[in-house]
Every structure is written in structure tokens, then in C-alpha cells.
PDB file of C-alpha atoms and ligand atoms in Angstrom:
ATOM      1  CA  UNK A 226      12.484 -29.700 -93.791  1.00 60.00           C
ATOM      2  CA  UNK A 227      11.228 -26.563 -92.068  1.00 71.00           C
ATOM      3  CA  UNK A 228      12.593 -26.220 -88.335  1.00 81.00           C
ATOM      4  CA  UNK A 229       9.421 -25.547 -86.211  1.00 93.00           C
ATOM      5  CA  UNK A 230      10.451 -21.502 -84.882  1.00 95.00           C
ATOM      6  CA  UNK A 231       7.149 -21.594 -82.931  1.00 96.00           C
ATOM      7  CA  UNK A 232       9.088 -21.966 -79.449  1.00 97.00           C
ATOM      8  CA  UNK A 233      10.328 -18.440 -79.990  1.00 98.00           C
ATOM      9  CA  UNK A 234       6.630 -16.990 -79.458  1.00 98.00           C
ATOM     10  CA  UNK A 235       6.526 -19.034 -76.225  1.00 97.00           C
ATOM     11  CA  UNK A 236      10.237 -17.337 -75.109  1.00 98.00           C
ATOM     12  CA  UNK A 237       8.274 -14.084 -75.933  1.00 98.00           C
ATOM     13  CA  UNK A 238       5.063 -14.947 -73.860  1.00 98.00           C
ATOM     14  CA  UNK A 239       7.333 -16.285 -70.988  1.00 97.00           C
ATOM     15  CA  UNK A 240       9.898 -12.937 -71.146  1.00 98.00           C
ATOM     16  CA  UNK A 241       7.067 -10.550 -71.068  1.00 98.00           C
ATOM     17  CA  UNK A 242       5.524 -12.106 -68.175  1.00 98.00           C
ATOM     18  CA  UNK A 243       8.626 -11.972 -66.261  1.00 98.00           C
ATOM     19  CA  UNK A 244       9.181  -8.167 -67.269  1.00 98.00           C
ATOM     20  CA  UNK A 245       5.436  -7.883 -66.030  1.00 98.00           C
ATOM     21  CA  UNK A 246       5.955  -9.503 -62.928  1.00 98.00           C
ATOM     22  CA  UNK A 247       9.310  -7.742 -61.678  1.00 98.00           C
ATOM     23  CA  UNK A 248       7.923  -4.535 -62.540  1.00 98.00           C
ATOM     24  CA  UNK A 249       4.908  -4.737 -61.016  1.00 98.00           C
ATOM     25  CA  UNK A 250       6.898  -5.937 -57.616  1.00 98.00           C
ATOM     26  CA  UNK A 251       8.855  -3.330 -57.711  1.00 98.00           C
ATOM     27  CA  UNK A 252       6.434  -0.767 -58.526  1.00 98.00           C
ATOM     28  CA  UNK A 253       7.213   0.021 -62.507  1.00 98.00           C
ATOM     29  CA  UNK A 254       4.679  -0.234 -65.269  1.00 98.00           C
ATOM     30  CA  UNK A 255       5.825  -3.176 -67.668  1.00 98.00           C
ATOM     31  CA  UNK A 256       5.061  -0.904 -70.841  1.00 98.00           C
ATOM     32  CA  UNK A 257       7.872   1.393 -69.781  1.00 98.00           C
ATOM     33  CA  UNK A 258      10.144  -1.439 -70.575  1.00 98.00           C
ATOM     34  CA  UNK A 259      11.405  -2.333 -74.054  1.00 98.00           C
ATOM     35  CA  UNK A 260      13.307  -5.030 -75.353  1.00 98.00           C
ATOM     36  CA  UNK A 261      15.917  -5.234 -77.535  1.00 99.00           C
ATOM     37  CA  UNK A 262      16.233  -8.799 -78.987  1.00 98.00           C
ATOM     38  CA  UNK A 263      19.600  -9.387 -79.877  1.00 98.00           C
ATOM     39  CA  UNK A 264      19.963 -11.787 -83.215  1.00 98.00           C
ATOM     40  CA  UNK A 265      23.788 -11.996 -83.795  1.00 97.00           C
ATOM     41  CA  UNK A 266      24.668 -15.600 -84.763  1.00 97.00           C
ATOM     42  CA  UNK A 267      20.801 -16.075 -85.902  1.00 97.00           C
ATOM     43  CA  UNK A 268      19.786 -16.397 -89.302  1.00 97.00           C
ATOM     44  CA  UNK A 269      16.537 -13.958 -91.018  1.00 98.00           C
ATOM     45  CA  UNK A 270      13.799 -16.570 -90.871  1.00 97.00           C
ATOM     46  CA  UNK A 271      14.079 -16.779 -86.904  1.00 98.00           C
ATOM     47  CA  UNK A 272      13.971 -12.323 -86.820  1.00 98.00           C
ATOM     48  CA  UNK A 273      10.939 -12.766 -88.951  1.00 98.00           C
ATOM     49  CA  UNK A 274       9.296 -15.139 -86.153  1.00 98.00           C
ATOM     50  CA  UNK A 275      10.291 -12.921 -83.588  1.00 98.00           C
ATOM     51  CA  UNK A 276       8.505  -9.972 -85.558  1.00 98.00           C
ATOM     52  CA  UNK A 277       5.671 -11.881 -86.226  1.00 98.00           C
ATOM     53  CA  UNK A 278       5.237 -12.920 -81.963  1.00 98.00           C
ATOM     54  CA  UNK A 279       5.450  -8.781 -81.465  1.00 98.00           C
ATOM     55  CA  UNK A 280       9.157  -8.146 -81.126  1.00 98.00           C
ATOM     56  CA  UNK A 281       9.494  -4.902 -82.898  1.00 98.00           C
ATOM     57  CA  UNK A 282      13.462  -4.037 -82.148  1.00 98.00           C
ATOM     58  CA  UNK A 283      15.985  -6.371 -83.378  1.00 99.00           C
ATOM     59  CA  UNK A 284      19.720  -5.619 -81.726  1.00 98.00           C
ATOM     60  CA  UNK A 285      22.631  -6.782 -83.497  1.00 98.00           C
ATOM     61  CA  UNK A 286      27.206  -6.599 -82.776  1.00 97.00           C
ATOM     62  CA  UNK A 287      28.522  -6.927 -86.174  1.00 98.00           C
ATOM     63  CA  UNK A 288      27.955  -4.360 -88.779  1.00 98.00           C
ATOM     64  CA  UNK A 289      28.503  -6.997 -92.148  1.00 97.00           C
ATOM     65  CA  UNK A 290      25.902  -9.563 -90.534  1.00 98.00           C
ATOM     66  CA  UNK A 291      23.556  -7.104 -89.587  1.00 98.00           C
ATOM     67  CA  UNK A 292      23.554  -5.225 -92.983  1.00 98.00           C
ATOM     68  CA  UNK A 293      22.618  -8.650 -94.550  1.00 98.00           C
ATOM     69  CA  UNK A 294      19.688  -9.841 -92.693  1.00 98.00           C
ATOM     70  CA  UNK A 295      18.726  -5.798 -92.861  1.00 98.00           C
ATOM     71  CA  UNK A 296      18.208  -6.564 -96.702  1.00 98.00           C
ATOM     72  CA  UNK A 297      16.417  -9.674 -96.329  1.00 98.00           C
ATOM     73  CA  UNK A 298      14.059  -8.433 -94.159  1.00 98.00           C
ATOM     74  CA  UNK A 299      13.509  -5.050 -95.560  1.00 98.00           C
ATOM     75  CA  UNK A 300       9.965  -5.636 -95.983  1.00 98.00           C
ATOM     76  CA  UNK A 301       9.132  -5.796 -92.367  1.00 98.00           C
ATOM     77  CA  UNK A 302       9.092  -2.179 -90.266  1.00 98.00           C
ATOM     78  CA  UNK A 303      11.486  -3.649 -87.724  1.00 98.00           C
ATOM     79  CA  UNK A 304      13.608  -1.478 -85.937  1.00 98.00           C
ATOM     80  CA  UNK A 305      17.322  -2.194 -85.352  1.00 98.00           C
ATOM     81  CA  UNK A 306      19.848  -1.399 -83.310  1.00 99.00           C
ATOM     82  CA  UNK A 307      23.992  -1.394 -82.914  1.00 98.00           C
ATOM     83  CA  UNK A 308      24.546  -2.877 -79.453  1.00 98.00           C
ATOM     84  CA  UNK A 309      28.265  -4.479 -79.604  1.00 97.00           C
ATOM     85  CA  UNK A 310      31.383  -2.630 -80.049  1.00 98.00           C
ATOM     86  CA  UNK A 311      31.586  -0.598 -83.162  1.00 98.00           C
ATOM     87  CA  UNK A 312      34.892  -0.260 -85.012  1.00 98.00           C
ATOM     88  CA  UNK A 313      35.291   3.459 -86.393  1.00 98.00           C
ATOM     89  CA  UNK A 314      36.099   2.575 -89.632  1.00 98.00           C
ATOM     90  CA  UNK A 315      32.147   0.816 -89.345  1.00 98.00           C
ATOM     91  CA  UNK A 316      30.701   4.071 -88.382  1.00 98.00           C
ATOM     92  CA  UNK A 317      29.646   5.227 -91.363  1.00 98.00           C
ATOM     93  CA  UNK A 318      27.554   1.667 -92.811  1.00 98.00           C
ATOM     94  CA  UNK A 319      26.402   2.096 -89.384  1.00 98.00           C
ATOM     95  CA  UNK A 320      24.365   5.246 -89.418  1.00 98.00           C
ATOM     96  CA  UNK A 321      22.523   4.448 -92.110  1.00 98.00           C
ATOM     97  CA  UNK A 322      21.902   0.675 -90.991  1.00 98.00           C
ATOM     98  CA  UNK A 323      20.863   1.328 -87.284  1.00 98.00           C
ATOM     99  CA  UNK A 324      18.158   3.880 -85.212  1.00 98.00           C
ATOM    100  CA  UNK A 325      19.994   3.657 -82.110  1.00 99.00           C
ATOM    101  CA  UNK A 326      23.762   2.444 -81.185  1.00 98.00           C
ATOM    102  CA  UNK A 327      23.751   1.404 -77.918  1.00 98.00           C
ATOM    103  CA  UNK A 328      28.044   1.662 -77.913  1.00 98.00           C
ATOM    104  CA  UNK A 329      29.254   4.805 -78.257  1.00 98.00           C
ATOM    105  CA  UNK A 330      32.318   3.615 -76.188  1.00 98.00           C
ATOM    106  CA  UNK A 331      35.390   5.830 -76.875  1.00 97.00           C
ATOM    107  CA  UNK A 332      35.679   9.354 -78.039  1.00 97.00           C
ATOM    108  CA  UNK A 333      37.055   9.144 -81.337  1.00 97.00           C
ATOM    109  CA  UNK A 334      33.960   7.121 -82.127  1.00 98.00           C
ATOM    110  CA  UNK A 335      32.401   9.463 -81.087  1.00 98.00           C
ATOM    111  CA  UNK A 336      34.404  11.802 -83.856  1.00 98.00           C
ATOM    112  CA  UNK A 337      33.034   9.712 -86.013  1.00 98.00           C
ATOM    113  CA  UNK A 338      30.178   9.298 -85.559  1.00 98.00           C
ATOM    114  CA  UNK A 339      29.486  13.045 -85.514  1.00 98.00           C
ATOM    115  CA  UNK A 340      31.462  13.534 -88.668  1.00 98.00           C
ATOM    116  CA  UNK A 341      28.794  11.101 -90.193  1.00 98.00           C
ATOM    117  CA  UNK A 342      26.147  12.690 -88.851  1.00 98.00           C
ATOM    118  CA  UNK A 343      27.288  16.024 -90.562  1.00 98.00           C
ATOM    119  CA  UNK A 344      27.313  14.125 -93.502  1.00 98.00           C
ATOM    120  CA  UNK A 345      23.997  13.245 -93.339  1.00 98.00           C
ATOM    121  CA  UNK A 346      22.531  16.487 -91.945  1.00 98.00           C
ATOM    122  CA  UNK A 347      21.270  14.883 -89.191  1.00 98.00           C
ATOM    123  CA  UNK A 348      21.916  14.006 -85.765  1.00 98.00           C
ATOM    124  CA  UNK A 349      22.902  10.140 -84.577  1.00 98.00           C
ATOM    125  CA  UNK A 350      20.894   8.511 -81.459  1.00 98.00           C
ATOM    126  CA  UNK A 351      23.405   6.904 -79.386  1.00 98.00           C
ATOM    127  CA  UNK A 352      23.834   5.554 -76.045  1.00 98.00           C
ATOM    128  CA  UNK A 353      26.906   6.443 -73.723  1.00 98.00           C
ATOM    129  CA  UNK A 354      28.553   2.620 -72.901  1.00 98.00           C
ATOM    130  CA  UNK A 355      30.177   2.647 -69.813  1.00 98.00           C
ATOM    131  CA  UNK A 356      32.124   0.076 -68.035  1.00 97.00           C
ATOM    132  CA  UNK A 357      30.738  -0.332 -64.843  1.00 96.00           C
ATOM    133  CA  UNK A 358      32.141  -3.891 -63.923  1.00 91.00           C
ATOM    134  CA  UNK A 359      35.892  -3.130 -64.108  1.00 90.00           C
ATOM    135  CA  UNK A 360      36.342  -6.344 -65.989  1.00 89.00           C
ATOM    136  CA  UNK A 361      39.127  -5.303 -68.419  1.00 89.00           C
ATOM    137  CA  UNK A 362      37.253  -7.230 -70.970  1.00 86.00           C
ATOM    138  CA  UNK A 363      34.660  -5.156 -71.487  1.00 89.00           C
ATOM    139  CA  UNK A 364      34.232  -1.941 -73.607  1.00 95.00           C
ATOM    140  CA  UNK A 365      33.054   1.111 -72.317  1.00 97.00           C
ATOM    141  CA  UNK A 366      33.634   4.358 -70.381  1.00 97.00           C
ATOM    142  CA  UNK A 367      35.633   4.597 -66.751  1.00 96.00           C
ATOM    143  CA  UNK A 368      34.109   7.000 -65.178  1.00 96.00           C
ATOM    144  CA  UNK A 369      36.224   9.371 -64.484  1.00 95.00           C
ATOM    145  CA  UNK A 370      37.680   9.201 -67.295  1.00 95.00           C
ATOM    146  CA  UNK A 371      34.050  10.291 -69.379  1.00 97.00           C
ATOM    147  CA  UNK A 372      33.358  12.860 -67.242  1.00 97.00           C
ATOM    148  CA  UNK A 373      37.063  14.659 -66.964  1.00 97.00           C
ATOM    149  CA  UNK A 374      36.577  15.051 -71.473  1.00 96.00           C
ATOM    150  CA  UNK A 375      32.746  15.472 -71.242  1.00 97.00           C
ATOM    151  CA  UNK A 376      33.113  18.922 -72.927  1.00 96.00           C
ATOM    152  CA  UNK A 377      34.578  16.882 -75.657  1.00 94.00           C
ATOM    153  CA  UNK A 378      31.216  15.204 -76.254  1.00 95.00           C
ATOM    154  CA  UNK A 379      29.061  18.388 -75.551  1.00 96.00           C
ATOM    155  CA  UNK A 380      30.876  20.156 -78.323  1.00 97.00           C
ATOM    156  CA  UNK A 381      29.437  17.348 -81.055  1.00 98.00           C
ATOM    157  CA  UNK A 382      26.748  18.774 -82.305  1.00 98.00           C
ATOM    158  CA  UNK A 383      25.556  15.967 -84.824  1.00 98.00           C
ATOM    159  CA  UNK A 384      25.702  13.332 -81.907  1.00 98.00           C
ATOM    160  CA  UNK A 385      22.411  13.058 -80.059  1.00 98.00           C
ATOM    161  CA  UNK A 386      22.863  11.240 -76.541  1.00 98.00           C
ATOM    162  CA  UNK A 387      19.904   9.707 -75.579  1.00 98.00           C
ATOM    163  CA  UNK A 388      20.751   7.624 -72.363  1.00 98.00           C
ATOM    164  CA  UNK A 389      24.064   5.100 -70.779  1.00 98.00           C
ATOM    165  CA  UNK A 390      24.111   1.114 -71.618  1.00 98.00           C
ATOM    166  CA  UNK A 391      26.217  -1.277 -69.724  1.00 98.00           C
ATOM    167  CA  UNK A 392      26.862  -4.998 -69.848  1.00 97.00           C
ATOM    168  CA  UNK A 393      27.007  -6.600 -66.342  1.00 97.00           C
ATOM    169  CA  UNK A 394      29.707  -8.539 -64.867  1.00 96.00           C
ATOM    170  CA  UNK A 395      30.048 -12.202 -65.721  1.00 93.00           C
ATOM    171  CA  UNK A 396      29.732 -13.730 -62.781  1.00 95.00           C
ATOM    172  CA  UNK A 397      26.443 -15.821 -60.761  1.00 94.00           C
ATOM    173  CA  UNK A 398      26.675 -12.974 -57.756  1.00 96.00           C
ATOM    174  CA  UNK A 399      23.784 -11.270 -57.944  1.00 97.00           C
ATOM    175  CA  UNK A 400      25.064  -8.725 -55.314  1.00 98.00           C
ATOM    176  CA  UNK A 401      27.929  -7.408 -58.039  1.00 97.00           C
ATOM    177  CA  UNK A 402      25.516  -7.574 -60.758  1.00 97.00           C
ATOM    178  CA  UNK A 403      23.380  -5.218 -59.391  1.00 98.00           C
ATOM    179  CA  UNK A 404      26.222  -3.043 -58.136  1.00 98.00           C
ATOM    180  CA  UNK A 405      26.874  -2.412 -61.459  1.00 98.00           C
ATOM    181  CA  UNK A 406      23.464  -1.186 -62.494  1.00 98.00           C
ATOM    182  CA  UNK A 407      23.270   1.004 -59.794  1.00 98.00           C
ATOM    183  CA  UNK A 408      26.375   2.356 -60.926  1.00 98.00           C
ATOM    184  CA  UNK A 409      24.476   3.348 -64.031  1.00 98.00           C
ATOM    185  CA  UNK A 410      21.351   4.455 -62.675  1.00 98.00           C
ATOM    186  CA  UNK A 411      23.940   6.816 -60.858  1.00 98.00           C
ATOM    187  CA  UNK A 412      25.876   7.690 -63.484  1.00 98.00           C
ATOM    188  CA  UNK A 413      22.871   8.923 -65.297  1.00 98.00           C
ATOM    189  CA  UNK A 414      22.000  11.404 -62.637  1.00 98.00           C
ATOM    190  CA  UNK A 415      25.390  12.892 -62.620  1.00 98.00           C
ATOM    191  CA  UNK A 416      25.004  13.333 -65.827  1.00 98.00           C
ATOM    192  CA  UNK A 417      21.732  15.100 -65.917  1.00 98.00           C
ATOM    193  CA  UNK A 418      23.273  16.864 -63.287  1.00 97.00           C
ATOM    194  CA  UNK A 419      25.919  18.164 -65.264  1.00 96.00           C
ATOM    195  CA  UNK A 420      24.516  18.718 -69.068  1.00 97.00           C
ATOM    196  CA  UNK A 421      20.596  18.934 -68.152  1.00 96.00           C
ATOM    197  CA  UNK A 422      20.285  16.183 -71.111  1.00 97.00           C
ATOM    198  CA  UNK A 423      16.978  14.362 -71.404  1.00 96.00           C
ATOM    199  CA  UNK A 424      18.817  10.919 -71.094  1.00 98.00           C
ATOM    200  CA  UNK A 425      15.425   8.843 -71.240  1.00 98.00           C
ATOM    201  CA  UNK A 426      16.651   5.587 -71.899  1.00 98.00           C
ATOM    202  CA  UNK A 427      19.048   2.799 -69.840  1.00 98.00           C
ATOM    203  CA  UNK A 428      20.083  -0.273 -71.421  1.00 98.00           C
ATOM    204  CA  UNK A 429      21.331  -2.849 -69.267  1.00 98.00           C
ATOM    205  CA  UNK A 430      20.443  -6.109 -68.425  1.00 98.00           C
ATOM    206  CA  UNK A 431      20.306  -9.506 -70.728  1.00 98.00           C
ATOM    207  CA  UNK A 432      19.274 -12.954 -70.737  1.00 98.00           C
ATOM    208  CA  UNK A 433      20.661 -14.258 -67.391  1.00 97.00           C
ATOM    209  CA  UNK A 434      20.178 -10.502 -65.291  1.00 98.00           C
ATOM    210  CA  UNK A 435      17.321  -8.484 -67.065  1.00 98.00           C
ATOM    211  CA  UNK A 436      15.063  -9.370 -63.572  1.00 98.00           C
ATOM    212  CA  UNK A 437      17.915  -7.280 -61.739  1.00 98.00           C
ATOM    213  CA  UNK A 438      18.369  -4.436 -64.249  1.00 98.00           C
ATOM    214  CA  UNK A 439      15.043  -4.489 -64.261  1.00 98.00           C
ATOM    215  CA  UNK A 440      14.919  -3.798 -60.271  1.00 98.00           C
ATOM    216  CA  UNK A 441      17.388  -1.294 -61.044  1.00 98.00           C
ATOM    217  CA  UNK A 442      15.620   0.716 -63.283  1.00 98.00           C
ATOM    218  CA  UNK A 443      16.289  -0.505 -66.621  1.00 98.00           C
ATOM    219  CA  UNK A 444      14.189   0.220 -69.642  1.00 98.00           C
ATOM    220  CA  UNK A 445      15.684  -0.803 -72.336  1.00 98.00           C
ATOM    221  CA  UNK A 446      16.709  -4.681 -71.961  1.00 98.00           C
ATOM    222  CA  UNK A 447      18.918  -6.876 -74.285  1.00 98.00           C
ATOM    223  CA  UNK A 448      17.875 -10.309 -74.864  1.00 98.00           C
ATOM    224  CA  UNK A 449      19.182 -12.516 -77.200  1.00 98.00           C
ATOM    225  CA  UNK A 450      19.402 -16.387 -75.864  1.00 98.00           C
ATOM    226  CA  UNK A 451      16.285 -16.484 -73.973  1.00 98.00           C
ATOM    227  CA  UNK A 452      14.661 -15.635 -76.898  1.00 98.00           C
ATOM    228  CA  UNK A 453      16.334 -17.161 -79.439  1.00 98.00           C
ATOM    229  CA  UNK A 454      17.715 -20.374 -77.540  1.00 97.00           C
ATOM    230  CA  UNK A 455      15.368 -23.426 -77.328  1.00 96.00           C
ATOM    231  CA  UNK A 456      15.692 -24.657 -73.744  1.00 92.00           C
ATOM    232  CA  UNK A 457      17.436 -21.641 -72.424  1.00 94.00           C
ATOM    233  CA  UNK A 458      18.230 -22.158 -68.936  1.00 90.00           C
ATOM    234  CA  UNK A 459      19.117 -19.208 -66.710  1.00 87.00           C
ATOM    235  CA  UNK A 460      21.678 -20.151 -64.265  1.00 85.00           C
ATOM    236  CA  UNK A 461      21.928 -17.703 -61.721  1.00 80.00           C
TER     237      UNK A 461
HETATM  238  C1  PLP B 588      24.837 -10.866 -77.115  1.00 63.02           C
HETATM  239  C2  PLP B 588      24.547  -9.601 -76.449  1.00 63.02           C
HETATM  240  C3  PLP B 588      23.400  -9.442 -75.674  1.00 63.02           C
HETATM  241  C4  PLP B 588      22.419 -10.563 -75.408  1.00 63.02           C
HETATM  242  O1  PLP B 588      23.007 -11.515 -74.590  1.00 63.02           O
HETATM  243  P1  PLP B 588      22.163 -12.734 -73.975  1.00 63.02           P
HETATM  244  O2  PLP B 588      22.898 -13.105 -72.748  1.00 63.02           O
HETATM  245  O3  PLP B 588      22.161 -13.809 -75.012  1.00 63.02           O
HETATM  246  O4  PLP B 588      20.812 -12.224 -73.689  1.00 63.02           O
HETATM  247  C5  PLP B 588      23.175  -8.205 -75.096  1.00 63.02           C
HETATM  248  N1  PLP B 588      24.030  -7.168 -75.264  1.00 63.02           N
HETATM  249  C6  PLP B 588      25.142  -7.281 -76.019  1.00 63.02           C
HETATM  250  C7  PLP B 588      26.027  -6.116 -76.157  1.00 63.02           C
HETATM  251  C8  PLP B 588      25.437  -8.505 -76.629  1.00 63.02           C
HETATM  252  O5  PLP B 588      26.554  -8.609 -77.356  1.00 63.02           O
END
């Protein structure tokens, strides 16, 4: 029997109205915002009911799932993106498979990826990941750390940065949470500061913090359960 998908359109409705309804508290206009659902662990037919409810960017971690559902889905003009950690030996499947990675989270991936680009003849879109939490967990840039090699990343021509991404920290303290996306709201200004890139875009903020990052200055979010989940209940 077919599994009734429709709940995913009301996920969408009730997301958007939340975007709507930050934003317009804190002063933003909601069509700034994007959103990046993120499908890993979720088969093709639920993707196609997101598409069909108006989700147009699909965000996927793993290179060999994404690649799959990329085929079965070929038919629809969704775009996709690289958001989890990207192994550099995956680099090259994952220019051609993805618009924007979200990860670029350690220089020789960064190599990489500008070797691919070459390649290709044409620049990659990434995002700069940092690691604004501290958990040792996470992927991502210190600081200091990015910015003491940054003429390492300024001399890759075929790499074309177009903004920071961050996960937040795991925890139900809102105050840390958005600690850490200030972090990155700063971070990007430094960086303007020092490179006079463009740096348009910010993605941070999923399922359980997207209201914060959205506070923040977010405008790329990354939601996957609250979209895909039936029932999905934020806890914090
Ligand atoms: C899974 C994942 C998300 C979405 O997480 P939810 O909490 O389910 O919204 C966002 N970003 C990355 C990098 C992920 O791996």
C-alpha cells in the first residue's frame, strides 16, 4: 500500500510560517530566507513530495546515497546540495552531483576541490564550515586557525566562496546556541573585512534552532526532520 506523504506539505506550510513569523519580528523579509531540506536517510518518493509542496533545494551528507536518488529524480529541476562532511577522495562525484557544498571544512579539500574545478573549467560554489561550538565532534574551521592560512584559500582560483555554514551545539541552551551563530555572523564580517568577498549566503540553523539562526541572521536554513518526520517535536 501507498504511505500517505501528504503530512510533508503540512511540515512545509507550518515551517514557512514560522520562517515568516521570526522574520517579520525581527525585522527580515521571509523571502530572503531559503531552505535547504535535508533528505539523508529518506527515500526518492518522499523528495518528490517535498518538490511537489514547493521545496526546490534538496540537501544531502553522503555522496553514494545522494548520487542515487539524483538519478531517480532527474526529471524534476531540483536543486541539490552537499551539506555533511565530504571525504576528498568524494570530491570529484561531488562537483558534478551538487550546486553548492555547504562543507568545505579543511584545506586539502579545499585542494581538491579546486583541482576538480580546473578539471572542469569552472569554478565550485562552496561554503566555508566553521566550527563555532568547540564540540570536538564537529567538522569545521577554528578560527584562528582559517584565518592564519587564508592566503592558502585566496590563491584557489577554481574555488568560488560564496558564504560560512555552521552546525550549532547540541545542547537545549538557547543562550550557547545562539552564541554560536553570532560567532558566524562575525566571522563573516572579518572576512569581508579581509578579502572584500561577496559572501551572500549563511547557513546555519536546523530543525530544533532555525527560529534562532534565523534571529541571527541566517539565510540559508537546513531542515531535514521537521520536514520529513511525521510528528516532529522540537524540544527546546
Ligand atoms: C541532518 C543534517 C541537517 C538537518 O538536521 P535536522 O535536525 O534533522 O533538521 C542539517 N545539516 C546537516 C549538516 C545535517 O547533517
Amino acid at each position: 500500500m501507498k504511505e500517505d506523504l501528504s503530512y510533508i506539505r503540512e511540515n512545509w506550510e507550518k515551517v514557512r510560517e514560522k520562517i515568516e513569523k521570526v522574520a517579520s519580528r525581527v525585522g527580515r523579509d521571509a523571502k530572503e530566507i531559503k531552505v535547504v531540506a535535508v533528505a539523508k536517510g529518506v527515500s526518492s518518493s518522499y523528495i518528490k513530495e517535498a518538490f511537489l509542496a514547493g521545496i526546490k533545494i534538496i540537501g544531502e551528507n553522503r555522496v553514494q546515497e545522494a548520487e542515487k536518488k539524483i538519478k531517480e529524480l532527474s526529471n524534476l529541476p531540483i536543486e541539490w546540495h552537499m551539506v555533511g562532511h565530504l571525504q576528498t577522495n568524494k570530491a570529484k562525484k561531488a562537483v558534478k552531483l551538487f550546486s553548492l557544498i555547504h562543507s568545505l571544512d579543511k584545506f586539502s579539500l579545499a585542494y581538491e576541490l579546486n583541482k576538480e574545478g580546473e578539471k572542469l573549467g569552472r569554478k565550485i560554489k562552496v561554503l566555508i564550515q566553521f566550527n563555532t561550538s568547540g564540540e570536538s565532534s564537529k567538522f569545521g574551521f577554528k578560527e584562528d586557525e582559517f584565518f592564519k592560512n587564508l592566503d592558502i584559500i585566496m590563491n584557489l582560483k577554481y574555488i568560488d566562496i560564496l558564504g560560512l555554514m555552521t552546525i550549532g551545539p547540541l545542547t537545549t541552551d538557547k543562550n550557547l546556541i545562539r552564541l554560536a551563530f553570532k560567532r558566524l555572523y562575525k566571522l563573516r564580517e572579518k572576512l569581508i573585512e579581509e578579502t572584500k568577498w561577496e559572501l551572500p549566503y549563511l547557513s546555519m540553523g536546523m530543525s530544533e534552532d532555525f527560529p534562532i539562526a534565523i534571529e541571527e541572521g541566517a539565510n540559508l536554513l537546513r531542515l531535514g526532520r521537521i520536514i520529513f518526520l511525521k510528528d516532529f517535536e522540537v524540544r527546546i
